[in-house]
GROMACS .gro file of C-alpha atoms in nm:
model
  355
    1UNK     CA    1  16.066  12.295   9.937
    2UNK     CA    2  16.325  12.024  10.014
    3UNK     CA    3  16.677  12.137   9.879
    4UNK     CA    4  16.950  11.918   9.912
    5UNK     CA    5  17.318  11.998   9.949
    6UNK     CA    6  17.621  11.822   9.886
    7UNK     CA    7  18.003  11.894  10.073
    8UNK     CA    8  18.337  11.796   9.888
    9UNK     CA    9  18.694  11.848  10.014
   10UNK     CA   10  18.982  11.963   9.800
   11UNK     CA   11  19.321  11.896   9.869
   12UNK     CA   12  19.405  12.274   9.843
   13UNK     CA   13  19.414  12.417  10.228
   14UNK     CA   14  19.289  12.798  10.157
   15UNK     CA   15  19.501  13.036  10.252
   16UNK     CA   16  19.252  13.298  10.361
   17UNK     CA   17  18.958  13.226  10.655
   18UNK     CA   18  18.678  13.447  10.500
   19UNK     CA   19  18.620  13.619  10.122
   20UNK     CA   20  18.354  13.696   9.901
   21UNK     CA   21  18.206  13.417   9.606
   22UNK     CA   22  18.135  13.522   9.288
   23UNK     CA   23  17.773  13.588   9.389
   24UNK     CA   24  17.863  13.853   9.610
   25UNK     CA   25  17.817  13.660   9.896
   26UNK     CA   26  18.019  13.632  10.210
   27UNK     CA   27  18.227  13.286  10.214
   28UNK     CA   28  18.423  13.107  10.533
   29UNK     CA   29  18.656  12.876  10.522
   30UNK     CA   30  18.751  12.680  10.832
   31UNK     CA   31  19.094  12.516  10.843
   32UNK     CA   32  19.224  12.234  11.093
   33UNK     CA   33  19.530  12.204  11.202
   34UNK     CA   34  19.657  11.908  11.351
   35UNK     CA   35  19.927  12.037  11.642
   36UNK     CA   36  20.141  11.735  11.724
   37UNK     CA   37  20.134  11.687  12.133
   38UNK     CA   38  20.489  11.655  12.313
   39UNK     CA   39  20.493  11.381  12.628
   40UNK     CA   40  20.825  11.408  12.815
   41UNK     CA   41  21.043  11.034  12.722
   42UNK     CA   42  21.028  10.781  13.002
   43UNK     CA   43  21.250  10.552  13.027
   44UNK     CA   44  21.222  10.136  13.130
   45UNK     CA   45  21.037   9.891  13.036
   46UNK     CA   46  20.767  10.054  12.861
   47UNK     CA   47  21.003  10.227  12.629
   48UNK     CA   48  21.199   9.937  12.580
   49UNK     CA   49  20.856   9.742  12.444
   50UNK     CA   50  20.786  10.051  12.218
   51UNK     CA   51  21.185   9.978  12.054
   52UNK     CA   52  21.135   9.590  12.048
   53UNK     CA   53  20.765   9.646  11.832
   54UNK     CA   54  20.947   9.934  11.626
   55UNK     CA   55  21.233   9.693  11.518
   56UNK     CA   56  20.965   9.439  11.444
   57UNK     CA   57  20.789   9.647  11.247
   58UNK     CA   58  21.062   9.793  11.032
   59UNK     CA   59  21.122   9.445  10.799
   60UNK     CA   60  20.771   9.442  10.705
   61UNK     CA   61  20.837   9.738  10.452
   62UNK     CA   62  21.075   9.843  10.229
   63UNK     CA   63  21.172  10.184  10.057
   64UNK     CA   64  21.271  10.242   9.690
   65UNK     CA   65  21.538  10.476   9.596
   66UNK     CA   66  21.299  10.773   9.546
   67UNK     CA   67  21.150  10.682   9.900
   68UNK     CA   68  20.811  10.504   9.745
   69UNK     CA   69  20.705  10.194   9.983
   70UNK     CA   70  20.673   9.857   9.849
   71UNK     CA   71  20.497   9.541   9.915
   72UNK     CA   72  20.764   9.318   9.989
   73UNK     CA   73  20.766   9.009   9.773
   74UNK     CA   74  20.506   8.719   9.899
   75UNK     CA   75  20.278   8.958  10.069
   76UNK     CA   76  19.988   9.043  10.067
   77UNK     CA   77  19.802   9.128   9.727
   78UNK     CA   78  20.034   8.826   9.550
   79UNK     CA   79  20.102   8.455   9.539
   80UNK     CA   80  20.414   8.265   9.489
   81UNK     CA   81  20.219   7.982   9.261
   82UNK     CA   82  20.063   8.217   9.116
   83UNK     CA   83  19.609   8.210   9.110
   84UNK     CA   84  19.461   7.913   8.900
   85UNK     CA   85  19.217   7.987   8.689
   86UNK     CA   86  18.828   7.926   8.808
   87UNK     CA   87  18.692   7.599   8.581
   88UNK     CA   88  18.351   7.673   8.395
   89UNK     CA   89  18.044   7.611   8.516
   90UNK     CA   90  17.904   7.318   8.494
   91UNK     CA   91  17.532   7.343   8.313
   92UNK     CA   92  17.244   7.327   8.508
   93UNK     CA   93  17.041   7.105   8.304
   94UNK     CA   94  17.141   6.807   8.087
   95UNK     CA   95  17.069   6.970   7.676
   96UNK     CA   96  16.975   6.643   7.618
   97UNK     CA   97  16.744   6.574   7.840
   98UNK     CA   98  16.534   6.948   7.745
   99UNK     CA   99  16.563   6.800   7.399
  100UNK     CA  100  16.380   6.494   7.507
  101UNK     CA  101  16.120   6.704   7.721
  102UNK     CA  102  16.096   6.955   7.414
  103UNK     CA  103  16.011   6.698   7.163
  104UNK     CA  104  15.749   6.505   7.432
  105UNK     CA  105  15.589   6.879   7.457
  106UNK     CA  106  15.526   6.982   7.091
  107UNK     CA  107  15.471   6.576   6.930
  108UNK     CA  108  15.086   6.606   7.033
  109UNK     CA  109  15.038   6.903   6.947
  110UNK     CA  110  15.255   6.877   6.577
  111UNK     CA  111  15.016   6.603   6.500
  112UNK     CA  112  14.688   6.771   6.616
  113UNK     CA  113  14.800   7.059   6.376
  114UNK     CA  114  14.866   6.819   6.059
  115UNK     CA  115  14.460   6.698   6.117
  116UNK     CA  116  14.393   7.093   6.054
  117UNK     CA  117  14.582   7.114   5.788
  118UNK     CA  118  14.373   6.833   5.634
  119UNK     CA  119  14.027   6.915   5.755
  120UNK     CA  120  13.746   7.045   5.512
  121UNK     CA  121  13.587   7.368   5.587
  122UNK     CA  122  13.289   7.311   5.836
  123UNK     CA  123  13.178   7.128   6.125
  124UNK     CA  124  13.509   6.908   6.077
  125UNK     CA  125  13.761   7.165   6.062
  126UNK     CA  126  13.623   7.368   6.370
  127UNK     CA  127  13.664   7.000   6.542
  128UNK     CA  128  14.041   6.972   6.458
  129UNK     CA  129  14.081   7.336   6.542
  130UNK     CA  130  13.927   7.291   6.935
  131UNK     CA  131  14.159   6.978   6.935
  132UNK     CA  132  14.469   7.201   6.871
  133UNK     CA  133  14.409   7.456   7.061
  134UNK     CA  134  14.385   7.229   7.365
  135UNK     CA  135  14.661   7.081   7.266
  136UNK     CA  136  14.882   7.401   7.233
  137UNK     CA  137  14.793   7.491   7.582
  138UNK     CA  138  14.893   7.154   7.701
  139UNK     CA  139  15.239   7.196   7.552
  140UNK     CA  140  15.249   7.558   7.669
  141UNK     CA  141  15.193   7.436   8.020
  142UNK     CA  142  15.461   7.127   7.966
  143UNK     CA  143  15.754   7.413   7.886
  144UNK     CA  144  15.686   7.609   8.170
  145UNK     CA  145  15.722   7.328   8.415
  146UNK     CA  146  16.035   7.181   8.177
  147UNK     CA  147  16.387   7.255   8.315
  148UNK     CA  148  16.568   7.455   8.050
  149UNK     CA  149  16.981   7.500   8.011
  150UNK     CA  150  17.083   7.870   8.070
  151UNK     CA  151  17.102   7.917   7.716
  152UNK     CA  152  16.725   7.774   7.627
  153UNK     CA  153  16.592   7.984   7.907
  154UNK     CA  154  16.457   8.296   7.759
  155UNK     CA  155  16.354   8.117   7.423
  156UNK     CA  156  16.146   7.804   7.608
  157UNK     CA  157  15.974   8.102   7.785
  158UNK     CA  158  15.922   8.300   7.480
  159UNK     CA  159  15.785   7.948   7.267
  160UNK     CA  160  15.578   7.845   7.580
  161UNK     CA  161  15.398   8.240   7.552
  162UNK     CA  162  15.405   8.184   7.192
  163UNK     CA  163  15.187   7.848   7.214
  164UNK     CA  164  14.964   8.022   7.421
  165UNK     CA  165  14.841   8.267   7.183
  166UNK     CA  166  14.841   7.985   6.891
  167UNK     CA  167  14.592   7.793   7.136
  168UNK     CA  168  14.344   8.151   7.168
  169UNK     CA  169  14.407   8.212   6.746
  170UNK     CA  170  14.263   7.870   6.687
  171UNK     CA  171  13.960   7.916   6.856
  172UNK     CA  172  13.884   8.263   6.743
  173UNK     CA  173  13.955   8.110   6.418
  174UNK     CA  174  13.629   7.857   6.378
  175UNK     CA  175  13.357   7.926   6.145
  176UNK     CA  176  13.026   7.995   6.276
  177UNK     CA  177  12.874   7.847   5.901
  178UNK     CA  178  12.686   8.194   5.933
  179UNK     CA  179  12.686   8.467   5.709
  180UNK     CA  180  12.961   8.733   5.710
  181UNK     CA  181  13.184   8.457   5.843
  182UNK     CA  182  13.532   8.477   5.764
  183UNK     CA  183  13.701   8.140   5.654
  184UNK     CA  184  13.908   7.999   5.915
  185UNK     CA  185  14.230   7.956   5.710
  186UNK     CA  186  14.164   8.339   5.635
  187UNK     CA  187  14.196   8.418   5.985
  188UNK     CA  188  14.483   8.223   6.072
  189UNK     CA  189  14.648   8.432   5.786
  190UNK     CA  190  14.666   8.737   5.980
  191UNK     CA  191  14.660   8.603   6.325
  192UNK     CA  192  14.979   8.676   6.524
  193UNK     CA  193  14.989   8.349   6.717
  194UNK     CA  194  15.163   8.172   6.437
  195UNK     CA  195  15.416   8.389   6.384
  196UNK     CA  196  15.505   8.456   6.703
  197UNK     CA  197  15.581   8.017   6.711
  198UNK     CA  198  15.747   8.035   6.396
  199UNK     CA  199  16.001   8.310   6.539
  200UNK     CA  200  16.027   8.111   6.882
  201UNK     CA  201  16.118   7.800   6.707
  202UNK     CA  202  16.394   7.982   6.496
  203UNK     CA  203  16.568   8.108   6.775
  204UNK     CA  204  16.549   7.751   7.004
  205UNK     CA  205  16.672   7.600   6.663
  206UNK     CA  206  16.974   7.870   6.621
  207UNK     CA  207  17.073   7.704   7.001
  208UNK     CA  208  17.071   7.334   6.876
  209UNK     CA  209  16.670   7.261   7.015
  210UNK     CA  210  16.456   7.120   6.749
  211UNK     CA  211  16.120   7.331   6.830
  212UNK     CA  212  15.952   7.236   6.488
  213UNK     CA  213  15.579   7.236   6.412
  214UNK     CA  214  15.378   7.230   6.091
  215UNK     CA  215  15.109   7.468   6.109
  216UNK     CA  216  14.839   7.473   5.894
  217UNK     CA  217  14.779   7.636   5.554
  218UNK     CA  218  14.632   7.947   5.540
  219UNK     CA  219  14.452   8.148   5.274
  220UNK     CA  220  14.496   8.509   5.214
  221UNK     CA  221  14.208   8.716   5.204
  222UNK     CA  222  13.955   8.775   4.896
  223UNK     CA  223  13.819   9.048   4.729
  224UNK     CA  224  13.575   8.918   4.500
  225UNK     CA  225  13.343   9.193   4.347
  226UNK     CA  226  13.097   9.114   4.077
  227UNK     CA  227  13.051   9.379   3.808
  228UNK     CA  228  12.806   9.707   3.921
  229UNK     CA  229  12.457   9.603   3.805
  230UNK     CA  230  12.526   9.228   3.777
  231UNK     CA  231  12.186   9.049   3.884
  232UNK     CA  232  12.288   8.776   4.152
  233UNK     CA  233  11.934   8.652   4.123
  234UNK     CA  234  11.685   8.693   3.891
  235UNK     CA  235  11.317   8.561   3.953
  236UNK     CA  236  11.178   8.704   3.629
  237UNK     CA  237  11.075   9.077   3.484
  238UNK     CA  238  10.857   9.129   3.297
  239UNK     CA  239  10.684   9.474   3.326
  240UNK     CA  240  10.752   9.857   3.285
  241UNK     CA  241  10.883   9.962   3.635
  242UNK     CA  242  11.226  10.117   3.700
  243UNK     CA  243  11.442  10.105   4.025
  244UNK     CA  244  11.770  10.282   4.037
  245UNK     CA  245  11.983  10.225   4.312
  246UNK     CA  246  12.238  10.471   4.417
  247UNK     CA  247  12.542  10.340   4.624
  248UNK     CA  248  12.710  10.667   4.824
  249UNK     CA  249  12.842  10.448   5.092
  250UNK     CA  250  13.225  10.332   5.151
  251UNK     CA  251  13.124   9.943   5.058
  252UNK     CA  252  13.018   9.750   4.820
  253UNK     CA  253  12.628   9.632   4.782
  254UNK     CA  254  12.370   9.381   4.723
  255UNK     CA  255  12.033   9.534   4.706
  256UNK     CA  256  11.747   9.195   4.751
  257UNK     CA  257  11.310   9.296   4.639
  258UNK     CA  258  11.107   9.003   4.783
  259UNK     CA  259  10.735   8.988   4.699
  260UNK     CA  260  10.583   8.822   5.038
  261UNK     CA  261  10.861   8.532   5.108
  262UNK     CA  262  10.974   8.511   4.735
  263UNK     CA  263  11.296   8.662   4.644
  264UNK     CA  264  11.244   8.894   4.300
  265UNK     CA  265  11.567   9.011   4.238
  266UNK     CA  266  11.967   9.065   4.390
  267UNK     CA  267  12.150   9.311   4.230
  268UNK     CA  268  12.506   9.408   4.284
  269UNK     CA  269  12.597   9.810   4.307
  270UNK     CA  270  12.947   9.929   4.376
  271UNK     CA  271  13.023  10.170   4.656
  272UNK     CA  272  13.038  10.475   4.486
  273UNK     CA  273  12.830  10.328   4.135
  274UNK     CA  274  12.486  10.383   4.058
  275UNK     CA  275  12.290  10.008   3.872
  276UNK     CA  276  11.931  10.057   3.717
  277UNK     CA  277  11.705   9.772   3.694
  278UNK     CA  278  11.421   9.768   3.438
  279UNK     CA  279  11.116   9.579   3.363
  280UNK     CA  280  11.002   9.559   3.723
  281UNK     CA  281  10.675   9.426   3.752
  282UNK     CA  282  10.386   9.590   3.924
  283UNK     CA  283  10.360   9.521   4.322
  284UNK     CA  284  10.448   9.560   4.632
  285UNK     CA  285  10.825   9.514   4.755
  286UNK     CA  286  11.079   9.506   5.076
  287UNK     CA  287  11.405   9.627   4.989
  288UNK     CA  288  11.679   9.469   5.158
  289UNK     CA  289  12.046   9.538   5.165
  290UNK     CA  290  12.364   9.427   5.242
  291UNK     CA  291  12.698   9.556   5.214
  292UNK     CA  292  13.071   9.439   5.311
  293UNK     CA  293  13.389   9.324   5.126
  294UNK     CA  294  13.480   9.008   4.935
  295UNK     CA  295  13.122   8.876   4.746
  296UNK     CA  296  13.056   8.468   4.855
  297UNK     CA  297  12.836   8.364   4.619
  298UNK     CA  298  12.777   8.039   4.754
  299UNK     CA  299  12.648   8.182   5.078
  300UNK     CA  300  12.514   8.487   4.898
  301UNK     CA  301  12.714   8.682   5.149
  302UNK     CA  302  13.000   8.930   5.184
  303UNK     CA  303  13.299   8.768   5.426
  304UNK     CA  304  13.441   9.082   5.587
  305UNK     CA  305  13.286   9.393   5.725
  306UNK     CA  306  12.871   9.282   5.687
  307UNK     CA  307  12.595   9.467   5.771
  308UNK     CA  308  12.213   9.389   5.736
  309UNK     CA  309  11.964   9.598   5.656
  310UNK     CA  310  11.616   9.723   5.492
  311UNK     CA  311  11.368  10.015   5.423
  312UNK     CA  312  11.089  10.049   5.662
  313UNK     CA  313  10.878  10.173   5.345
  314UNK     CA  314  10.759   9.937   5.066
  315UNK     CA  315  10.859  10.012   4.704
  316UNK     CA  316  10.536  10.026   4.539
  317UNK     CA  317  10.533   9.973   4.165
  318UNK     CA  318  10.226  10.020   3.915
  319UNK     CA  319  10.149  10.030   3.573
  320UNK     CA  320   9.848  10.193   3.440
  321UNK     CA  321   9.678  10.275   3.140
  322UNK     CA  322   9.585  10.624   3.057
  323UNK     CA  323   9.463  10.821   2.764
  324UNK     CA  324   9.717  10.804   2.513
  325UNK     CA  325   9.964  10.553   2.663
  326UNK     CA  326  10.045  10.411   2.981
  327UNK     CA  327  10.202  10.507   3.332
  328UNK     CA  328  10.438  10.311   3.514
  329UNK     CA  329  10.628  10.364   3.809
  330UNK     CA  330  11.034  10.463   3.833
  331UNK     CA  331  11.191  10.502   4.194
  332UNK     CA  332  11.527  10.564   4.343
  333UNK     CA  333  11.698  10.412   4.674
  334UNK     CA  334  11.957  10.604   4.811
  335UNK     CA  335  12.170  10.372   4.999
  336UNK     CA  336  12.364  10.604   5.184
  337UNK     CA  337  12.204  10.877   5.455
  338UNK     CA  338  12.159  11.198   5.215
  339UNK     CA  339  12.034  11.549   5.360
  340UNK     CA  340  11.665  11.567   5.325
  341UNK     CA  341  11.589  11.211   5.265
  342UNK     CA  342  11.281  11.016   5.369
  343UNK     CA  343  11.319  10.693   5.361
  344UNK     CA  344  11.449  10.524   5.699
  345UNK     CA  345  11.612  10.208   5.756
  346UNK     CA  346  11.591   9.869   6.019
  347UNK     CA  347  11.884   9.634   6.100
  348UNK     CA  348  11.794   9.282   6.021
  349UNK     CA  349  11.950   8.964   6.173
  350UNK     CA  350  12.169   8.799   5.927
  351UNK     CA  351  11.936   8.491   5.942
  352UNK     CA  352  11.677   8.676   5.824
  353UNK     CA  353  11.795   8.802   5.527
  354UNK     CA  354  11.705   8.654   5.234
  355UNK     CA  355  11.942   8.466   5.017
   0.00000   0.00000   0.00000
């Protein structure tokens, strides 16, 4: 182990050369004493220089009445016109002239953002939203080459960052026109890129710099959730099944029978809800399910938080007649993994589900 030490010096000589700390331990002092020398006086010219430089020396120093030097007046330390003060500092860059290179920056990119703001969902708005983002690098790149006053410094710096992450929100933004795909404007609602330019334009504008863009609208997120049990399609029914579905899982579902490629019947069960469908007609299904957050009905698709899926075994459902009345068949799906169960499950690509 390294230990490091440290001396000081007091300006209290001690009067003793040994004695004993309050540890116990033995403690020296070692004083110097500084024993003036005497040379026997010689006389000539020698000692006559010594008087001439003492007599010289002697105005350069006064004493005050209680034997305190001073500096005598126009010496060192002072000045008889007294010190002007130091002008300010000229700025660096012309405020002007970063206004004009501010402005040239963001203009592209203001009116790339206004062609968002306009654009239908689709293949035209994920256009409009590649063209901004391209341009919100460009003007990114533009600031960080642009010569900023001292004052604009640390906010061009901060908008240029800003723009950078508007430029990455915009793409991640696009729609894919799949299922499960959340709306563009719905993204941009909760992305941080267009904060963070709001906040950087603020501050520029506090300073006198006009950093001003008009982003696009945005939407706030849905949670549309049809009533438990509401049919979202309905091919027909007309015999003496029954299917009960039982929901256990955290998210809302939509629970699809298709007969060969033909879509019987989508029914909508809440998470935690149970939905009974009657009058099933005798055959053989698939049983498909979906589940998420915020029901599109147009795309027969949830928005946020999809997943895919169906039972590897077939629902099978018959209706016979027997002595003294008939038999029909009533099954339950369990959506949710339960202790026992024996029924497995297969993802299925969104593409393949049926709408």
């Amino acid at each position: 182990m390294v230990r490091h030490t440290s001396a000081r010096t007091t300006d209290r000589t001690p009067t003793d050369t040994g004695g004993t700390s309050a540890s116990g331990g033995t403690r020296t002092a070692a004083t110097a004493r500084l024993t003036p020398r005497f040379r026997r006086r010689r006389t000539g010219p020698a000692a006559a220089l010594g008087a001439a430089a003492l007599a010289l020396a002697l105005p350069l120093a006064a004493c005050s009445a209680d034997g305190a030097s001073r500096e005598p007046a126009g010496g060192a330390g002072s000045s008889a016109a007294g010190a002007a003060p130091s002008p300010s500092p000229a700025p660096t860059v012309d405020p002007d002239a970063y206004r004009h290179a501010l402005t040239g920056a963001l203009r592209p990119l203001d009116s790339a953002l206004r062609t968002v703001d306009g654009a239908r969902e689709g293949s035209s708005l994920n256009k409009a939203l590649d063209t901004a983002a391209t341009k919100a690098e460009a003007a990114a790149d533009a600031l960080q080459t642009a010569a900023a006053p001292d004052n604009a410094l640390a906010g061009n710096s901060q908008l240029a960052t800003a723009l950078r992450a508007l430029g990455q929100d915009l793409r991640s933004a696009r729609g894919d026109g799949g299922r499960c795909a959340t709306p563009p404007r719905v993204a941009l609602d909760t992305a941080h890129g267009p904060q963070s330019v709001k906040a950087a334009g603020r501050a520029l504008k506090a300073l006198g710099y006009d950093a001003s863009l008009r982003l696009p609208r945005t939407e706030r997120a849905r949670h549309r959730r049809p009533a438990n049990g509401t049919f979202v399609r309905d091919g027909g029914r007309g015999g003496l099944g029954r299917l009960t579905l039982n929901n256990g899982t955290s998210s809302d579902a939509v629970v699809t029978l298709t007969r060969g490629a033909r879509t019987a019947f989508s029914v909508y069960v809440r998470k935690g809800a149970k939905a009974t469908v009657r009058s099933v007609n005798s055959g053989s299904y698939t049983v498909y399910f979906t589940s998420g957050e915020d029901w599109n009905g147009r795309k027969s698709s949830f928005t946020r938080g999809c997943s895919f899926e169906k039972f590897d075994d077939r629902a099978n459902f018959r209706t016979v007649r027997v002595a003294g009345g008939t038999q029909y068949t009533v099954l339950t799906f369990t959506l949710n993994k339960v202790f026992g169960g024996n029924a497995s499950t297969s993802t299925v690509p969104p593409g393949e589900f049926p709408s």
